[in-house]
XYZ file of C-alpha atoms in Angstrom:
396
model
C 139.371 129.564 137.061
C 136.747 128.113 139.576
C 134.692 125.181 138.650
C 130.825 124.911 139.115
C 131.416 123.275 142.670
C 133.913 125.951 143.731
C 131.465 128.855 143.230
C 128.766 127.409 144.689
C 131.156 126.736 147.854
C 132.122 130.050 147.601
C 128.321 131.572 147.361
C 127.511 129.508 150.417
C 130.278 130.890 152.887
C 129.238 134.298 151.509
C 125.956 134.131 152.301
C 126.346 132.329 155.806
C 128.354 135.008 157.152
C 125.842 137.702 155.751
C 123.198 135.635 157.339
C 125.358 135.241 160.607
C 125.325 139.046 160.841
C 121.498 139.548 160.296
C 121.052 137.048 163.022
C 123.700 139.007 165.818
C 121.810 142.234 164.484
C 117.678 141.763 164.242
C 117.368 139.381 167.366
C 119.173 141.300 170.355
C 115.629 144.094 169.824
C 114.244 141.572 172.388
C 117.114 142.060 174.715
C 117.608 145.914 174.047
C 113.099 146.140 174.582
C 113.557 145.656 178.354
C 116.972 148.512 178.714
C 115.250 151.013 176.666
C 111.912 150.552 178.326
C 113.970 151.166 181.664
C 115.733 153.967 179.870
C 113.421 155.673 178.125
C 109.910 155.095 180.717
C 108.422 153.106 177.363
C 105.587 151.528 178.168
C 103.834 147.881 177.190
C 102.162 149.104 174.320
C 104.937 151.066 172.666
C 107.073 148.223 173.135
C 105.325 145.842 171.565
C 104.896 148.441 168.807
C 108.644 148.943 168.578
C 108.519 144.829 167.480
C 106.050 145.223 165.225
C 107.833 147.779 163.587
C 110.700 145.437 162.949
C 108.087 143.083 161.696
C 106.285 145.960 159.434
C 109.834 146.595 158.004
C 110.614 143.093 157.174
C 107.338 142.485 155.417
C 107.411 145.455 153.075
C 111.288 144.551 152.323
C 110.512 140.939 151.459
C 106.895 141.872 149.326
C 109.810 144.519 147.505
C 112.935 142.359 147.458
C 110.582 139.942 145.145
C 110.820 142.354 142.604
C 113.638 144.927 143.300
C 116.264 142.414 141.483
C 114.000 142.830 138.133
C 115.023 146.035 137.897
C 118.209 146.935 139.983
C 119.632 143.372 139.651
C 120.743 141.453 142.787
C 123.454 143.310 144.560
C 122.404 146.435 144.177
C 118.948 145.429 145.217
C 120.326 143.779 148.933
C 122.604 146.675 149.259
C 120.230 149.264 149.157
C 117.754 146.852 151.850
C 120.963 145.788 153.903
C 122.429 148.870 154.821
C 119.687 150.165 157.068
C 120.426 147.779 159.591
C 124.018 149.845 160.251
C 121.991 153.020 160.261
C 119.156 151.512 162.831
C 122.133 150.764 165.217
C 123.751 154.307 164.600
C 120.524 155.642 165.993
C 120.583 153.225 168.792
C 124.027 154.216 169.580
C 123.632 157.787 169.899
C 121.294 157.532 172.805
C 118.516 159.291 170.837
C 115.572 158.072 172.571
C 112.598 159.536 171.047
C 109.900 157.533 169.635
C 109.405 158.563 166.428
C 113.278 157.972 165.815
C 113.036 154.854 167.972
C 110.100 153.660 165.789
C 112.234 154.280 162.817
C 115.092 152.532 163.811
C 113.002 149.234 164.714
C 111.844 149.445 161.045
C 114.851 149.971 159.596
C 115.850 146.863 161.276
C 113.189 144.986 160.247
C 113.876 146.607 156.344
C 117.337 144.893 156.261
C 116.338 141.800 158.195
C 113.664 141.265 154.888
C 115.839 142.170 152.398
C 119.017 139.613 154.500
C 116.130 137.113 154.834
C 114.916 136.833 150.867
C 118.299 137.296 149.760
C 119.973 134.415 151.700
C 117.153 132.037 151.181
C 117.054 132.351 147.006
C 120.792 132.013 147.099
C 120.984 128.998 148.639
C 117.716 127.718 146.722
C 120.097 127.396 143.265
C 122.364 124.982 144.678
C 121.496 121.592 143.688
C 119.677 118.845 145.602
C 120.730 117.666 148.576
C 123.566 121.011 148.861
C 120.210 123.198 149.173
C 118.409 121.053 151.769
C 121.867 120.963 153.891
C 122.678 124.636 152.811
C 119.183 125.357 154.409
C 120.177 124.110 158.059
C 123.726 125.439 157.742
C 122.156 129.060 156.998
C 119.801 129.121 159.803
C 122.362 127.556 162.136
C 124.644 130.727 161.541
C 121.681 133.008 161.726
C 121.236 131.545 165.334
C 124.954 131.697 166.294
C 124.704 135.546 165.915
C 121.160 135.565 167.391
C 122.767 133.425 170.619
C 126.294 135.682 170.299
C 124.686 138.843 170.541
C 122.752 138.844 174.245
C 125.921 137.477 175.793
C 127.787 140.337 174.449
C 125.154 142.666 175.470
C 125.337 141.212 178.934
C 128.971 141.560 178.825
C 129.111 144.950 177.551
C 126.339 145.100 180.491
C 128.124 144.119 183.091
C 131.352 146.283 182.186
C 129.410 149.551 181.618
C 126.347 149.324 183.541
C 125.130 152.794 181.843
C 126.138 152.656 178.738
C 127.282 149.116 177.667
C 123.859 148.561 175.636
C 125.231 151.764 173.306
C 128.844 150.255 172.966
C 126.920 146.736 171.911
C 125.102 149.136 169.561
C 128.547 150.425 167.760
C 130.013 147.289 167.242
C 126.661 145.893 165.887
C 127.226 148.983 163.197
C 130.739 148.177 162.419
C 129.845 144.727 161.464
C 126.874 145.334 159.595
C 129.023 147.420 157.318
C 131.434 144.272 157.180
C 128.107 142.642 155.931
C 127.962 145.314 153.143
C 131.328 144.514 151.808
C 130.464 141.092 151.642
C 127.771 141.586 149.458
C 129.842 144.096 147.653
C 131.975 141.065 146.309
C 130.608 137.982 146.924
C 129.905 135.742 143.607
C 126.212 136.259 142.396
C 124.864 133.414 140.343
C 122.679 133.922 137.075
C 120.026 136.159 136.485
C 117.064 134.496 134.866
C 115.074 136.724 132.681
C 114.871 139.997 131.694
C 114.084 142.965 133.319
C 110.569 143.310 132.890
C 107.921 142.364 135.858
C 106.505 140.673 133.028
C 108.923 138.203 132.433
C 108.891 136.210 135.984
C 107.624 133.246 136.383
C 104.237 133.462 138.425
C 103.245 129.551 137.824
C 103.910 128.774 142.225
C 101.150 130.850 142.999
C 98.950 127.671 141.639
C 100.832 125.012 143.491
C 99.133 123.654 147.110
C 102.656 122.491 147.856
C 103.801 125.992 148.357
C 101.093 127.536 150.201
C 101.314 124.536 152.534
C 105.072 125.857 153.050
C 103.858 129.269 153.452
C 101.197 128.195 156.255
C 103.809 126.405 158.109
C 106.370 129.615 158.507
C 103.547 132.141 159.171
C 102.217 130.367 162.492
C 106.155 129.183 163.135
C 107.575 132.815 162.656
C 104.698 134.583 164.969
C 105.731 132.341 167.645
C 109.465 133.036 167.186
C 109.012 136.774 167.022
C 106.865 136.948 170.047
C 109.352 134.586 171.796
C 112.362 136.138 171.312
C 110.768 139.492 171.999
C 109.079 139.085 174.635
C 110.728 136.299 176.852
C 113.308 138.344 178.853
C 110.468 140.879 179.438
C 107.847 137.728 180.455
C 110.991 136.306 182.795
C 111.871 139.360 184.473
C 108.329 140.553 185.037
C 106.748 137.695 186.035
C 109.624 137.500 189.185
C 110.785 133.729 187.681
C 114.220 134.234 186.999
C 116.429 137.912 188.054
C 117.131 140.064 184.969
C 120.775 139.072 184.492
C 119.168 135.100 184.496
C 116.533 136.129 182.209
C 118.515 138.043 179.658
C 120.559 135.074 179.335
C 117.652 133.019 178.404
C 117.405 134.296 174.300
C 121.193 133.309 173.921
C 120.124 129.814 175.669
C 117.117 129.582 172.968
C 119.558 130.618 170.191
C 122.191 127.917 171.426
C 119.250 125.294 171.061
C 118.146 126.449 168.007
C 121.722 126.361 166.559
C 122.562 122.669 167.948
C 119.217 121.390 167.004
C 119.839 123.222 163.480
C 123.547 121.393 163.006
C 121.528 118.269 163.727
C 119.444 118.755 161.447
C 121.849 119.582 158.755
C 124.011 115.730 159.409
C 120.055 113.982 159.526
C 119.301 115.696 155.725
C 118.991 112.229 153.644
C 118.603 109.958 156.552
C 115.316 111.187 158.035
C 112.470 112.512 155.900
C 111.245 115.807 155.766
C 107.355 114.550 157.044
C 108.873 112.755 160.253
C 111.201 115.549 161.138
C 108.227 118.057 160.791
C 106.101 116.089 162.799
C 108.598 115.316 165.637
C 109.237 119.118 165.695
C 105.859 120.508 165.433
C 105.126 118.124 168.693
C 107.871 118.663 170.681
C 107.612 122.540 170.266
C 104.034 122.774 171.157
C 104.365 120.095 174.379
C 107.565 122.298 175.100
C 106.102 125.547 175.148
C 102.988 124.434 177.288
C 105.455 123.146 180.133
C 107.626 126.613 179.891
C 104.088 128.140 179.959
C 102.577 126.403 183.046
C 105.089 125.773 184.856
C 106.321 128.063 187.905
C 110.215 126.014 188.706
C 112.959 127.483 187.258
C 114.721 124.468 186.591
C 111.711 123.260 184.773
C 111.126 125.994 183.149
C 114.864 126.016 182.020
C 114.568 122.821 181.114
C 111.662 123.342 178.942
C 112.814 126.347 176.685
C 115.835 124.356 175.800
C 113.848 121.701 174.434
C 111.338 124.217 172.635
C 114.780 125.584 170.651
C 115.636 122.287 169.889
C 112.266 121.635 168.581
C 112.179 124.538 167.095
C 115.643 124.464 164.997
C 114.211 122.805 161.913
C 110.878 123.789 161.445
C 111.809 127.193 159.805
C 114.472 125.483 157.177
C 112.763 122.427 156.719
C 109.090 124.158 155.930
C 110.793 126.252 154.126
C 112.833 123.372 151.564
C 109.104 122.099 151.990
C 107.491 124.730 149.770
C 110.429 125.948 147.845
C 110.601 122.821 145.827
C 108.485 124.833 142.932
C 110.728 128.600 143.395
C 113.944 127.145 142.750
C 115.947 130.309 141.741
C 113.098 132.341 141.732
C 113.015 136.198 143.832
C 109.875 136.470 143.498
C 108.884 133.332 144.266
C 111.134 133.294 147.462
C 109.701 136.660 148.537
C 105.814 135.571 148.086
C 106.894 132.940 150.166
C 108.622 134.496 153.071
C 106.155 137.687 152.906
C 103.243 135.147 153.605
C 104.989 133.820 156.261
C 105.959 136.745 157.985
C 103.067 137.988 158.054
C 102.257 136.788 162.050
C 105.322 138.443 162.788
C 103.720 141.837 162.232
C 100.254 141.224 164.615
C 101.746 138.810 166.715
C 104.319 140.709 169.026
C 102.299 143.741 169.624
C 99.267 141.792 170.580
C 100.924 140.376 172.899
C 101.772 143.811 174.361
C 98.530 144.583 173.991
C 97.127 141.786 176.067
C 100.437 142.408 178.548
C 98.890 145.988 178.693
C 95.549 145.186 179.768
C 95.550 141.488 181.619
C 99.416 141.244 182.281
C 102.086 139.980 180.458
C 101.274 136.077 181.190
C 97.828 136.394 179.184
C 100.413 137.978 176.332
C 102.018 135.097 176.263
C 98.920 132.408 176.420
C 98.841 133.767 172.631
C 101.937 132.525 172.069
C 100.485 129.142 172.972
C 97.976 129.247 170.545
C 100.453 130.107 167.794
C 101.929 127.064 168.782
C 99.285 125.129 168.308
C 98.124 126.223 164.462
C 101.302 125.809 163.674
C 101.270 121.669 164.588
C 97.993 121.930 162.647
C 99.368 123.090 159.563
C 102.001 120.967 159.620
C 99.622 117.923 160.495
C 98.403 119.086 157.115
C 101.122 119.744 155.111
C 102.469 115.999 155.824
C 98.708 114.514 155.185
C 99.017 116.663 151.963
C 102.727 114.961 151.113
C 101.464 111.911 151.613
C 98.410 111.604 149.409
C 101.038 113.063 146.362
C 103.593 110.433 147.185
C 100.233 107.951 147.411
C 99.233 109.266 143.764
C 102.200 108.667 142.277
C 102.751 105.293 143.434
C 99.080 104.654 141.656
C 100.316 106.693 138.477
């Protein structure tokens, strides 16, 4: 018989490898935008559409996986979001190259990346303390080990069938998105609070500042991250810095900073405050990105995108621990959260397609910038907003 510790050890390695598998399946879109734009004579705008789809997808799955679990209950709510990710990369590995089933298949994508997403996160919000805050780091940093893993592979798959290497990447991407499914077949589920009634969950977040501050802080963080790691092999290769082999190497490059800066951030939980480590971030992203932006060296350039993944490594978990605080448990709660955050994922990557379109793809990616820069706002005031609480209750 497990004890209360073994099952929440048990729930965690469950839901890091399910999490390790949405990363290696929703972020190699970016990589496959440039080969199926080559393939298939897609253009700019219908690219960017394709990652707006994904985005699309994963909004309406997180608004639904909020209140799926009232009714179907857990599992069968993420099984029914999760396995459209293995049908997305069936389509992809068939060759079909039409829009409309193109268009479809980023959605579907961006259906089981939502329903992956809300899933993981309210999981690891029941563990207790100090578990969820490092559980938080550990998740993302296995999101970004498959999100690093996956263009390599691609490359590899690349380099050994020029043709058709991209559709062998897509097979094995299905085979282990139905390993996913069994995994969520039989992992152990905790509680279910309530009944099954809409009626019944707790709405009282929606009032707290706390958690809209949290909110803020992912929406500007994840429309910079989408439009990043969809359109940087595209702005590499098109802008002549780096050759296509280079640049499709750079997302697994981001992905490795992300997941080194994330393992950091998971040993610093306890010894470094949330505020500081927001504020260091939210700097050192924006500073990075401007750098990678305006500079035209490669090695700076290089340079400069590693640092921006390191940056950006904890802002995601540690904004989201930030506003969680008062959704402990909760789907709903979780989904709210992550839906209003997500939100710049939809607009973001296909205006920048749309300003690639009609200026070029470096004006695409000056809005990147300015994501950048409302994001160090919000989190400018999410930490002023911290600190006049902690203030009050010192005077309390």
């Amino acid at each position: 018989m497990e004890n209360t510790s073994q099952r929440e050890d048990r729930l965690l390695r469950c839901t890091l490898f399910a999490f390790f598998v949405s990363g290696a399946a929703s972020q190699p879109l970016g990589s496959f935008i440039p080969i199926l734009r080559q393939t298939y004579g897609l253009s700019y705008e219908l690219s960017g559409v394709l990652l707006a789809c994904q985005s699309v997808g994963n909004l309406l799955s997180v608004l639904a996986a909020g209140f799926l679990p009232v009714y179907l209950g857990r599992r069968r709510s993420i099984l029914l979001t999760a396995v459209w990710m293995a049908a997305a990369y069936l389509i992809f590995a068939s060759g079909a190259g039409a829009p409309a089933l193109l268009t479809a298949a980023c959605l579907m994508t961006g259906v089981a990346r939502g329903g992956n997403s809300n899933f993981a996160n309210t999981m690891i919000s029941t563990l207790p303390g100090e578990k969820a805050v490092r559980g938080y780091n550990l998740l993302h940093g296995c999101y970004a080990v498959g999100a690093l893993s996956s263009p390599l592979v691609l490359l590899l798959f690349m380099g050994r069938w020029p043709s058709a290497g991209w559709r062998v990447m897509a097979a094995g991407l299905t085979l282990l998105c139905v390993s996913q499914l069994a995994v969520y077949a039989r992992m152990p589920l905790p509680p279910e609070g309530g009944g099954r009634s809409i009626k019944t969950v707790d709405r009282s977040f929606l009032k707290v500042r706390r958690f809209w501050l949290g909110a803020a802080m992912l929406l500007f963080y994840i429309s910079a991250e989408y439009a990043v790691a969809g359109w940087l092999v595209t702005y590499f290769q098109d802008m002549g810095i780096l050759s296509a082999a280079h640049s499709q190497m750079m997302n697994s490059l981001l992905w490795l900073a992300i997941f080194l800066g994330r393992m950091a951030g998971a040993s610093l939980t306890g010894r470094v405050s949330r505020s500081a480590l927001l504020l260091t971030d939210g700097v050192g992203f924006f500073l990075s990105f401007l750098v990678m932006f305006f500079s035209r060296t490669p090695a700076v350039i290089i340079a400069a995108l590693v640092c921006a993944g390191f940056f950006m490594a904890t802002i995601y978990p540690t904004a989201f621990a930030f506003g969680s605080e008062c959704v402990k448990g909760n789907d709903l709660g979780c989904s709210v959260m992550i839906f209003t955050g997500s939100a710049g994922g939809i607009l973001t990557p296909a205006l920048v397609g749309f300003a690639a379109e009609r200026a070029g793809i470096r004006a695409g990616m000056g809005l990147v910038a300015v994501c950048t820069a409302l994001l160090l706002v919000s989190i400018i005031l999410s930490v002023l907003s911290a600190w006049r609480e902690t203030q009050q209750r010192k005077a309390e």
